[in-house]
Amino acid sequence: MENMGEWEQRSLINELTQGRELARQLQVYLNVPSSSHETRELLVQKIQASFEKALSMLNCNTSLAVDQPQPSGLAIRMSESPPSRSASPRSEDSDRDFKEQELKFDASKKRKTLPRWTQQVRVTPGTALEGPLDDGFSWRKYGQKDILGAKYPRGYYRCTHRNVQGCLATKQVQRSDDDPTIFDITYRGRHTCNLASHVMPPSVLSENQEQGTSIDPQQHNQQEEQTQKQSQDLLLSFRRGLKVITQDLHIREQTYPSFPNYPSSTRSNIKVENNVVFSPSVMNNNNVVGNLSPSLISPATSGSNYCSVSPSPSGMSSTHMQGNVNFPTFVPQPAEIIQASTSATNLPTVGLDFPFGNAEFDPNFTFDNHGFFS
DNA sequence: CGAATTTGACCAAT
DNA sequence: ATTGGTCAAATTCG
């Protein structure tokens, strides 16, 4: 834990402070009759966002910042889930899927599969974009398959830099049967490539850049990976302001030290609605994440991310930059993130759960941000 | 021309 | 034998 860099700590403090400040402001506004409802609403949102961010930092260490233009609505619901079946709201297929997962889980010894979790992403109708989701990484499609019982084929993607950096992350994208605007995205494995935080300001980059690819994929401890990953995705999603519904966070891993408290409480559909609107000020700690990828268009792929780590400054390899390097402005759609996963729900209680889940720190969790955002 | 996608074949897990 | 996942040649894209 010494690893928790000073930077993280500061960010955290910063975030909390920010939240406090916002709350204070809210209080003020509450006493000012003339203040608009909207303003207050906005403050509330900010506060929520602030907390979420702080929590995510704690839980996930990911210091990825969530930065989002101004989505109008996010709903997050999370829980972790051993796919107890009955997970997805709408398709029974997913149900089937979960079953499979479950089975595999039990049969554990067989194949060590990479951690895997699913999220549903909905592209807001009305906006013509049909495609999904660009979650911040650059993916390359390597296959497509018709799935039994599913109307739409499932697309298989792997990290573009797989060969170069040995990043084993893959994802599967499948459009929901009944609601074409929803895509189930199952991620597997964590990105070991430099998740590049995209194109970020050189200044920031320079700081950690040395790390480059040095991260040995195999070395990571899984737990960490998952956590990290999860947060990565989430955050990314946030940033893009898409509607994301994470349905199942099931992760199975062989070596799973323990995930002690994944609060099972979750199942109580907790939805945290937050329309997160980050003000620049709030965001400052994470410039790292500064940009969103604009694209979110192709249904399954949008290559918009950069995992690359080109050591060489000039190195951005020609290609993947699909033109999005400008971050701002892109304001996708209102997003809604719902993480659901059914889990061992037993809890009677409605625990409070935050989007980022477990308020638990993994014992072994270390901030390995180094390579992470470099 | 190189990189990304498509698509049928191949392989592994039920 | 069936189904899901990956490979890889062919094709398309930029």
Short mmCIF file of C-alpha atoms (C1' of nucleotides) in Angstrom, two decimals:
data_model
loop_
_atom_site.label_atom_id
_atom_site.label_comp_id
_atom_site.label_asym_id
_atom_site.label_seq_id
_atom_site.Cartn_x
_atom_site.Cartn_y
_atom_site.Cartn_z
CA MET A 1 0.00 0.00 0.00
CA GLU A 2 2.77 2.20 0.20
CA ASN A 3 2.12 2.09 -3.34
CA MET A 4 -0.76 4.20 -3.16
CA GLY A 5 1.03 6.96 -4.61
CA GLU A 6 0.95 10.25 -3.22
CA TRP A 7 -0.79 11.24 -6.25
CA GLU A 8 -3.63 8.91 -5.61
CA GLN A 9 -3.97 10.00 -2.13
CA ARG A 10 -4.08 13.50 -3.13
CA SER A 11 -6.60 12.82 -5.73
CA LEU A 12 -8.68 11.07 -3.26
CA ILE A 13 -8.50 13.80 -0.79
CA ASN A 14 -9.08 16.21 -3.45
CA GLU A 15 -12.13 14.41 -4.53
CA LEU A 16 -13.56 14.21 -1.11
CA THR A 17 -12.80 17.76 -0.45
CA GLN A 18 -14.44 18.64 -3.60
CA GLY A 19 -17.49 16.75 -2.57
CA ARG A 20 -17.60 18.50 0.70
CA GLU A 21 -17.31 21.78 -0.97
CA LEU A 22 -20.05 20.96 -3.35
CA ALA A 23 -22.27 19.89 -0.55
CA ARG A 24 -21.64 23.15 1.07
CA GLN A 25 -22.57 24.95 -2.02
CA LEU A 26 -25.67 22.97 -2.26
CA GLN A 27 -26.59 23.96 1.18
CA VAL A 28 -26.20 27.53 0.23
CA TYR A 29 -28.33 27.13 -2.77
CA LEU A 30 -30.99 25.47 -0.82
CA ASN A 31 -31.37 28.61 1.10
CA VAL A 32 -31.58 30.71 -1.89
CA PRO A 33 -35.05 30.45 -3.18
CA SER A 34 -34.15 31.98 -6.38
CA SER A 35 -31.68 29.39 -7.25
CA SER A 36 -32.85 27.10 -9.88
CA HIS A 37 -33.75 23.65 -9.34
CA GLU A 38 -31.37 22.71 -11.95
CA THR A 39 -28.51 24.18 -10.20
CA ARG A 40 -29.20 22.21 -7.17
CA GLU A 41 -29.69 19.16 -9.14
CA LEU A 42 -26.43 19.72 -10.74
CA LEU A 43 -24.70 20.05 -7.48
CA VAL A 44 -26.18 16.89 -6.25
CA GLN A 45 -24.93 15.17 -9.26
CA LYS A 46 -21.53 16.49 -8.81
CA ILE A 47 -21.45 15.40 -5.29
CA GLN A 48 -22.43 11.98 -6.22
CA ALA A 49 -19.87 11.87 -8.87
CA SER A 50 -17.30 12.98 -6.49
CA PHE A 51 -18.06 10.26 -4.09
CA GLU A 52 -18.13 7.71 -6.70
CA LYS A 53 -14.86 8.70 -7.94
CA ALA A 54 -13.37 8.66 -4.56
CA LEU A 55 -14.73 5.28 -3.93
CA SER A 56 -13.55 3.97 -7.14
CA MET A 57 -10.14 5.15 -6.32
CA LEU A 58 -10.25 3.30 -3.13
CA ASN A 59 -11.62 0.20 -4.50
CA CYS A 60 -10.14 0.05 -7.73
CA ASN A 61 -7.15 1.98 -7.47
CA THR A 62 -7.68 2.95 -10.83
CA SER A 63 -7.08 6.39 -10.89
CA LEU A 64 -8.73 6.77 -14.04
CA ALA A 65 -10.78 9.59 -13.77
CA VAL A 66 -14.13 9.70 -14.78
CA ASP A 67 -14.63 12.49 -16.83
CA GLN A 68 -17.57 13.12 -18.59
CA PRO A 69 -18.94 15.85 -20.45
CA GLN A 70 -22.36 16.09 -19.34
CA PRO A 71 -24.29 13.12 -19.59
CA SER A 72 -27.62 13.53 -18.51
CA GLY A 73 -28.21 10.49 -16.69
CA LEU A 74 -26.41 7.60 -15.40
CA ALA A 75 -27.81 4.86 -13.50
CA ILE A 76 -25.53 2.52 -11.97
CA ARG A 77 -26.32 -0.60 -10.44
CA MET A 78 -23.85 -3.03 -9.47
CA SER A 79 -23.50 -6.13 -7.77
CA GLU A 80 -21.31 -8.93 -8.19
CA SER A 81 -22.60 -12.02 -9.26
CA PRO A 82 -22.18 -15.47 -9.45
CA PRO A 83 -24.44 -15.86 -12.18
CA SER A 84 -27.19 -17.17 -10.37
CA ARG A 85 -29.34 -17.12 -13.36
CA SER A 86 -31.98 -14.63 -13.63
CA ALA A 87 -29.74 -12.01 -14.33
CA SER A 88 -30.56 -10.19 -17.29
CA PRO A 89 -33.58 -8.21 -17.35
CA ARG A 90 -34.41 -8.99 -20.72
CA SER A 91 -33.00 -11.85 -22.53
CA GLU A 92 -33.29 -15.27 -21.54
CA ASP A 93 -30.34 -15.96 -23.54
CA SER A 94 -28.21 -14.24 -21.23
CA ASP A 95 -29.69 -16.43 -18.77
CA ARG A 96 -28.36 -19.27 -20.59
CA ASP A 97 -25.08 -17.68 -20.71
CA PHE A 98 -24.91 -17.23 -17.13
CA LYS A 99 -25.62 -20.74 -16.65
CA GLU A 100 -22.75 -21.65 -18.64
CA GLN A 101 -20.57 -19.48 -16.70
CA GLU A 102 -21.77 -21.00 -13.62
CA LEU A 103 -21.03 -24.37 -14.83
CA LYS A 104 -17.64 -23.50 -15.79
CA PHE A 105 -17.13 -21.99 -12.54
CA ASP A 106 -17.91 -25.13 -10.82
CA ALA A 107 -15.90 -27.16 -13.08
CA SER A 108 -13.23 -24.81 -12.34
CA LYS A 109 -10.26 -26.94 -12.63
CA LYS A 110 -10.62 -27.36 -16.21
CA ARG A 111 -9.57 -24.41 -17.90
CA LYS A 112 -8.31 -21.42 -16.35
CA THR A 113 -10.21 -18.84 -17.88
CA LEU A 114 -9.53 -15.29 -17.60
CA PRO A 115 -11.61 -13.15 -15.51
CA ARG A 116 -14.69 -12.24 -17.20
CA TRP A 117 -17.52 -9.90 -16.65
CA THR A 118 -20.25 -8.50 -18.66
CA GLN A 119 -21.84 -5.25 -19.04
CA GLN A 120 -24.71 -4.18 -21.05
CA VAL A 121 -24.37 -1.10 -22.91
CA ARG A 122 -27.24 0.65 -24.33
CA VAL A 123 -26.98 3.09 -26.97
CA THR A 124 -29.56 5.62 -26.58
CA PRO A 125 -32.06 5.42 -29.22
CA GLY A 126 -32.81 8.43 -30.97
CA THR A 127 -29.38 9.05 -31.58
CA ALA A 128 -28.60 7.25 -34.40
CA LEU A 129 -25.69 5.65 -33.20
CA GLU A 130 -26.01 2.26 -33.27
CA GLY A 131 -23.07 0.97 -32.40
CA PRO A 132 -21.60 0.54 -29.65
CA LEU A 133 -19.45 1.23 -27.72
CA ASP A 134 -16.18 2.22 -27.60
CA ASP A 135 -15.00 1.52 -24.30
CA GLY A 136 -11.73 3.10 -24.47
CA PHE A 137 -9.61 0.39 -25.84
CA SER A 138 -8.74 -0.48 -29.25
CA TRP A 139 -10.12 -3.73 -30.35
CA ARG A 140 -9.74 -5.75 -33.38
CA LYS A 141 -12.37 -8.08 -34.49
CA TYR A 142 -11.23 -11.59 -34.99
CA GLY A 143 -14.41 -13.44 -35.37
CA GLN A 144 -18.12 -13.48 -35.38
CA LYS A 145 -20.46 -16.25 -34.63
CA ASP A 146 -24.09 -16.91 -34.55
CA ILE A 147 -25.13 -17.89 -31.17
CA LEU A 148 -27.76 -20.33 -30.51
CA GLY A 149 -30.93 -18.67 -29.60
CA ALA A 150 -29.69 -15.25 -30.19
CA LYS A 151 -30.93 -13.20 -32.97
CA TYR A 152 -27.78 -11.41 -33.57
CA PRO A 153 -24.36 -12.78 -34.01
CA ARG A 154 -21.72 -12.31 -31.44
CA GLY A 155 -18.62 -10.51 -32.33
CA TYR A 156 -15.25 -11.40 -30.94
CA TYR A 157 -12.65 -8.82 -30.38
CA ARG A 158 -9.19 -8.82 -29.01
CA CYS A 159 -6.92 -6.06 -28.08
CA THR A 160 -5.28 -4.61 -31.05
CA HIS A 161 -1.95 -4.79 -29.44
CA ARG A 162 -2.09 -8.32 -28.58
CA ASN A 163 0.87 -9.28 -30.54
CA VAL A 164 2.86 -6.34 -29.81
CA GLN A 165 2.31 -6.15 -26.19
CA GLY A 166 0.88 -9.44 -25.40
CA CYS A 167 -2.28 -7.97 -24.16
CA LEU A 168 -4.73 -10.75 -23.78
CA ALA A 169 -7.83 -8.81 -23.24
CA THR A 170 -10.74 -9.77 -25.39
CA LYS A 171 -14.34 -8.92 -25.49
CA GLN A 172 -17.47 -10.24 -27.01
CA VAL A 173 -20.17 -8.05 -28.17
CA GLN A 174 -23.63 -9.21 -28.63
CA ARG A 175 -26.70 -7.29 -29.37
CA SER A 176 -29.63 -8.04 -27.25
CA ASP A 177 -32.44 -9.87 -28.79
CA ASP A 178 -35.25 -7.81 -27.78
CA ASP A 179 -33.69 -4.55 -27.43
CA PRO A 180 -31.39 -3.85 -30.23
CA THR A 181 -30.13 -0.84 -28.56
CA ILE A 182 -28.53 -2.88 -25.93
CA PHE A 183 -25.34 -4.72 -26.34
CA ASP A 184 -23.94 -7.21 -24.03
CA ILE A 185 -20.30 -6.90 -23.82
CA THR A 186 -18.33 -9.50 -22.12
CA TYR A 187 -14.81 -8.70 -21.29
CA ARG A 188 -12.18 -11.19 -20.59
CA GLY A 189 -8.80 -10.62 -19.34
CA ARG A 190 -7.36 -7.40 -18.46
CA HIS A 191 -5.53 -5.12 -20.68
CA THR A 192 -1.92 -5.34 -20.09
CA CYS A 193 -1.15 -3.07 -22.82
CA ASN A 194 -0.70 0.38 -21.85
CA LEU A 195 -4.01 1.40 -21.59
CA ALA A 196 -3.11 4.37 -22.76
CA SER A 197 -4.81 6.72 -21.42
CA HIS A 198 -5.20 7.77 -24.66
CA VAL A 199 -3.60 10.53 -25.92
CA MET A 200 -2.66 12.53 -23.17
CA PRO A 201 -0.77 15.52 -22.61
CA PRO A 202 2.80 14.86 -22.98
CA SER A 203 3.56 16.43 -19.81
CA VAL A 204 1.63 13.96 -17.95
CA LEU A 205 2.88 11.18 -19.95
CA SER A 206 6.37 11.90 -19.46
CA GLU A 207 6.09 11.23 -15.87
CA ASN A 208 5.51 7.64 -15.97
CA GLN A 209 6.25 6.75 -19.33
CA GLU A 210 9.15 4.63 -18.65
CA GLN A 211 7.07 1.79 -17.72
CA GLY A 212 5.84 1.15 -21.03
CA THR A 213 5.15 -2.37 -21.57
CA SER A 214 7.10 -3.61 -18.82
CA ILE A 215 4.21 -5.06 -17.15
CA ASP A 216 4.24 -8.68 -17.34
CA PRO A 217 0.85 -9.89 -17.94
CA GLN A 218 1.21 -13.04 -16.13
CA GLN A 219 2.51 -11.41 -13.15
CA HIS A 220 -0.45 -9.53 -12.22
CA ASN A 221 -2.44 -10.94 -9.63
CA GLN A 222 -5.83 -11.57 -10.74
CA GLN A 223 -7.68 -9.85 -8.22
CA GLU A 224 -5.99 -6.80 -8.99
CA GLU A 225 -6.65 -7.27 -12.52
CA GLN A 226 -10.23 -7.63 -12.16
CA THR A 227 -10.65 -4.79 -10.03
CA GLN A 228 -8.72 -2.71 -12.17
CA LYS A 229 -10.36 -3.80 -15.22
CA GLN A 230 -13.68 -3.42 -13.92
CA SER A 231 -13.10 -0.02 -12.97
CA GLN A 232 -11.47 0.72 -16.15
CA ASP A 233 -14.42 -0.23 -18.05
CA LEU A 234 -16.77 1.43 -15.89
CA LEU A 235 -14.99 4.54 -15.89
CA LEU A 236 -14.54 4.47 -19.47
CA SER A 237 -18.09 3.97 -19.93
CA PHE A 238 -18.79 6.78 -17.82
CA ARG A 239 -16.72 8.88 -19.76
CA ARG A 240 -18.38 8.13 -22.82
CA GLY A 241 -21.65 8.67 -21.45
CA LEU A 242 -23.18 5.67 -22.80
CA LYS A 243 -25.67 3.67 -21.15
CA VAL A 244 -23.98 0.83 -19.71
CA ILE A 245 -25.47 -1.84 -17.82
CA THR A 246 -23.14 -4.13 -16.31
CA GLN A 247 -24.86 -7.16 -15.83
CA ASP A 248 -22.62 -9.54 -14.47
CA LEU A 249 -19.45 -9.06 -12.89
CA HIS A 250 -18.73 -12.46 -12.46
CA ILE A 251 -15.28 -13.21 -12.45
CA ARG A 252 -13.90 -16.44 -12.09
CA GLU A 253 -10.45 -17.11 -11.48
CA GLN A 254 -8.51 -19.81 -10.30
CA THR A 255 -6.48 -18.02 -7.99
CA TYR A 256 -8.68 -15.93 -6.29
CA PRO A 257 -7.49 -15.05 -3.04
CA SER A 258 -10.65 -13.87 -1.87
CA PHE A 259 -13.02 -11.34 -2.51
CA PRO A 260 -14.24 -11.16 0.85
CA ASN A 261 -16.72 -8.72 0.88
CA TYR A 262 -18.19 -8.30 -2.19
CA PRO A 263 -21.20 -7.23 -0.54
CA SER A 264 -23.85 -9.27 -1.63
CA SER A 265 -26.19 -6.75 -0.79
CA THR A 266 -26.31 -5.71 -4.16
CA ARG A 267 -29.03 -7.49 -5.49
CA SER A 268 -31.26 -4.93 -4.43
CA ASN A 269 -31.11 -2.98 -7.48
CA ILE A 270 -29.50 -0.14 -6.25
CA LYS A 271 -29.37 2.36 -8.74
CA VAL A 272 -27.48 5.30 -8.23
CA GLU A 273 -28.61 7.77 -10.56
CA ASN A 274 -26.18 10.27 -11.10
CA ASN A 275 -25.90 12.53 -13.77
CA VAL A 276 -22.46 13.22 -13.46
CA VAL A 277 -21.33 16.43 -14.49
CA PHE A 278 -17.88 17.12 -13.75
CA SER A 279 -16.74 20.49 -13.63
CA PRO A 280 -13.35 21.08 -14.78
CA SER A 281 -12.25 21.81 -11.42
CA VAL A 282 -13.40 18.61 -10.18
CA MET A 283 -11.59 16.83 -12.72
CA ASN A 284 -8.36 18.28 -12.40
CA ASN A 285 -6.80 15.50 -10.65
CA ASN A 286 -7.06 13.27 -13.38
CA ASN A 287 -6.00 14.79 -16.33
CA VAL A 288 -4.86 11.59 -17.15
CA VAL A 289 -7.96 10.66 -18.49
CA GLY A 290 -8.61 13.53 -20.27
CA ASN A 291 -10.27 12.56 -23.33
CA LEU A 292 -13.01 10.66 -24.58
CA SER A 293 -13.03 8.91 -27.60
CA PRO A 294 -15.34 10.33 -29.90
CA SER A 295 -16.36 7.56 -31.76
CA LEU A 296 -18.91 5.36 -30.74
CA ILE A 297 -20.21 4.24 -33.72
CA SER A 298 -19.55 1.04 -35.13
CA PRO A 299 -21.45 -1.54 -33.61
CA ALA A 300 -18.86 -3.37 -32.35
CA THR A 301 -15.86 -1.85 -32.87
CA SER A 302 -14.84 1.39 -32.87
CA GLY A 303 -11.40 1.64 -32.68
CA SER A 304 -10.79 4.30 -30.62
CA ASN A 305 -8.52 3.63 -28.09
CA TYR A 306 -5.07 3.31 -27.68
CA CYS A 307 -3.47 0.72 -25.78
CA SER A 308 -0.35 1.39 -27.30
CA VAL A 309 2.62 2.27 -25.61
CA SER A 310 4.95 3.41 -27.95
CA PRO A 311 8.01 4.17 -26.17
CA SER A 312 9.04 6.47 -28.70
CA PRO A 313 7.43 9.73 -28.54
CA SER A 314 6.82 9.92 -32.08
CA GLY A 315 5.83 6.45 -31.99
CA MET A 316 2.18 6.57 -32.12
CA SER A 317 1.90 4.18 -34.72
CA SER A 318 0.35 5.51 -37.59
CA THR A 319 -2.76 3.80 -37.49
CA HIS A 320 -4.83 3.58 -34.67
CA MET A 321 -5.51 7.08 -34.12
CA GLN A 322 -8.62 7.06 -35.83
CA GLY A 323 -8.95 10.57 -35.64
CA ASN A 324 -10.20 11.17 -32.39
CA VAL A 325 -7.78 12.90 -30.60
CA ASN A 326 -9.60 15.73 -29.49
CA PHE A 327 -11.41 15.10 -26.60
CA PRO A 328 -13.73 17.63 -25.45
CA THR A 329 -16.82 18.31 -27.00
CA PHE A 330 -17.93 14.97 -27.64
CA VAL A 331 -21.03 14.50 -25.83
CA PRO A 332 -22.50 11.27 -26.43
CA GLN A 333 -25.71 10.42 -25.07
CA PRO A 334 -27.04 10.22 -21.79
CA ALA A 335 -25.65 7.35 -20.25
CA GLU A 336 -26.95 4.87 -18.02
CA ILE A 337 -24.85 2.42 -16.36
CA ILE A 338 -26.28 -0.32 -14.59
CA GLN A 339 -24.30 -2.95 -13.14
CA ALA A 340 -26.14 -5.81 -12.21
CA SER A 341 -25.12 -9.05 -11.49
CA THR A 342 -26.84 -11.31 -9.55
CA SER A 343 -24.95 -12.59 -7.03
CA ALA A 344 -25.14 -14.44 -4.15
CA THR A 345 -27.85 -12.57 -3.12
CA ASN A 346 -28.93 -13.53 0.01
CA LEU A 347 -28.86 -10.50 1.78
CA PRO A 348 -31.99 -9.34 3.03
CA THR A 349 -30.69 -6.06 3.46
CA VAL A 350 -30.42 -3.56 1.05
CA GLY A 351 -27.01 -2.69 1.44
CA LEU A 352 -25.78 0.27 0.04
CA ASP A 353 -23.75 -0.25 -2.74
CA PHE A 354 -21.98 2.00 -4.78
CA PRO A 355 -21.42 1.69 -8.29
CA PHE A 356 -18.06 0.65 -7.79
CA GLY A 357 -18.97 -1.85 -5.44
CA ASN A 358 -17.21 -3.32 -2.72
CA ALA A 359 -15.92 -1.14 -0.29
CA GLU A 360 -13.33 -3.50 0.30
CA PHE A 361 -9.81 -3.23 -0.41
CA ASP A 362 -8.16 -6.13 -1.51
CA PRO A 363 -5.54 -7.08 0.73
CA ASN A 364 -3.14 -7.49 -1.90
CA PHE A 365 -4.12 -4.77 -3.88
CA THR A 366 -1.56 -2.49 -4.92
CA PHE A 367 -1.75 0.48 -6.88
CA ASP A 368 -0.04 -0.46 -9.85
CA ASN A 369 -0.70 2.48 -11.70
CA HIS A 370 2.60 2.83 -13.00
CA GLY A 371 2.21 1.18 -16.16
CA PHE A 372 -1.26 1.96 -16.03
CA PHE A 373 -1.33 5.35 -16.96
CA SER A 374 1.77 6.13 -18.28
"C1'" DC B 1 0.36 -1.24 -49.38
"C1'" DG B 2 -0.50 -2.25 -44.68
"C1'" DA B 3 -4.05 -2.78 -41.42
"C1'" DA B 4 -8.73 -4.16 -40.23
"C1'" DT B 5 -12.72 -6.99 -41.18
"C1'" DT B 6 -15.10 -10.93 -42.96
"C1'" DT B 7 -16.03 -15.54 -42.97
"C1'" DG B 8 -15.62 -20.43 -43.18
"C1'" DA B 9 -12.77 -23.90 -41.14
"C1'" DC B 10 -10.78 -25.76 -37.18
"C1'" DC B 11 -10.54 -26.76 -32.28
"C1'" DA B 12 -12.04 -27.27 -27.65
"C1'" DA B 13 -15.47 -27.90 -24.26
"C1'" DT B 14 -19.81 -29.78 -23.14
"C1'" DA C 1 -22.67 -34.30 -31.99
"C1'" DT C 2 -23.34 -29.62 -30.86
"C1'" DT C 3 -22.01 -25.06 -29.72
"C1'" DG C 4 -18.88 -21.44 -28.63
"C1'" DG C 5 -14.37 -19.44 -29.49
"C1'" DT C 6 -10.28 -18.72 -32.38
"C1'" DC C 7 -7.56 -18.95 -36.55
"C1'" DA C 8 -6.34 -17.48 -40.87
"C1'" DA C 9 -7.01 -16.81 -45.77
"C1'" DA C 10 -9.45 -13.74 -48.52
"C1'" DT C 11 -11.29 -9.37 -48.94
"C1'" DT C 12 -12.13 -4.64 -47.90
"C1'" DC C 13 -10.73 -0.33 -46.09
"C1'" DG C 14 -8.02 3.83 -45.59
#
